[in-house]
Amino acid sequence: KNYYRVDRFIHGALNYTHGDITPNYNDDEEEGDFLIAKEIGMDISKEMFELFQSLENQFVQDIELNSYSMEIDITKTSKINQIEICNYAVVGMSLTTGATTRSTPVLKYLPFFRPEWPRWFFKTGCQGEKRWFLSKFQHLFLPKEEFPNILYFQAIQIGNYIYLPYPFEITTQTGNLIKKKIQEKYKNFHIIPVSCANGYTGYVTTPEEYSLQYYEGGHTLYGKNSAPFLAEIGLLLTSNLFASKQEEFPENFIFKLKAKNYYPEKRDLNLSQRELDTPPTFKKHKKESYWYIRYWDVPLYYLELHKPILILEKSNFCKEEFKSFIDEDSLDLSLHYIKNTRDKTLYEARWYIPTQNEEDFKNHCFRFRILKRYHLNDFFSPSFKME
């Protein structure tokens, strides 16, 4: 925002072929998981912004845009060209053991459940080496019709890039297989498969990865030929896109979803003022500590999540006027629900501080500012300072 002097911008994020990838970090202590993920994300965003800046002189205003979309009902169209997948979904035994970085205790060591324990016999069917969870009884508990069977696919052209959003979590080698198939015909285009788009239908592994039956192979619902099938779909999408073929969709879409209303109950708004329950308190943790307050405020129904709620203010060297320091665009502020009474709710506001940054704040004063709600004016916590 500061560099380009804009108030707002839109960030479009894509999951590429990431279905078998985990960042190389120490995963032993779960307490640090969020902090590690945050650091990785910030490092990636920094590199991306630097790349974006380096390309400034190459941007153009005139670029070819095109798209093509289609639906496929797997129960009716399970074969394209010579590639056929199962027209029904099956959950594998290895899925129950969890991914390598989040394995299920005990199960990950048991024969038939654990990774690299595929079928040895009777593996010529469309589900190949997959051991069925609960065997043939699976569909008594997981009916075939309750799996996602009608899938939405797209090809999107931006210049000489073709994006292929798939409603699957695609492994790296599956992505390579798709790209290779399409670039045999369209050599001058960059082909970019995109994972987890327009729905979610489990993983897709290559036939070789599938044969090992790790977690990802056990979650490849439609069998061993799923990756080649997606490659054929990608080629069909791309061909139809360049041929400007007319898209064909039903006149309307009908979705039958199980739903429940979890929105907070509406209560009378009788609160005359906000009240501090717990003064600013420091909670020490090994990797990321935080300051917090607890305060009584409007019931949950009146929180209005589309409006800003919380700001952290700072006074330099405890001498200057308090000014906004961190707002809700930061990952360092959070608001937590504690409990309800008849006409008010107890909340906890937190400011997270990575341990290595604590020294940076020792000479300054801070306070929480809870923004105005209905007839209740801004509420300020007592000021606090790092000791």
Coordinates of C-alpha atoms in Angstrom, one line a residue, residues 72-80 83-88 222 225 229:
I72 CA -18.6 -33.5 -15.8
D73 CA -20.7 -36.1 -13.9
I74 CA -18.3 -38.8 -13.0
T75 CA -21.1 -41.3 -12.6
K76 CA -22.0 -40.8 -16.3
T77 CA -18.7 -39.7 -17.9
S78 CA -15.8 -41.7 -16.5
K79 CA -13.9 -42.2 -19.7
I80 CA -12.2 -39.7 -22.0
I83 CA -8.4 -43.1 -20.1
E84 CA -11.0 -44.4 -17.7
I85 CA -11.5 -43.8 -14.0
C86 CA -13.9 -45.4 -11.5
N87 CA -17.4 -43.9 -11.6
Y88 CA -17.7 -44.2 -7.9
Y222 CA -11.6 -42.3 -8.2
N225 CA -6.0 -43.4 -13.5
F229 CA -7.9 -38.6 -16.6

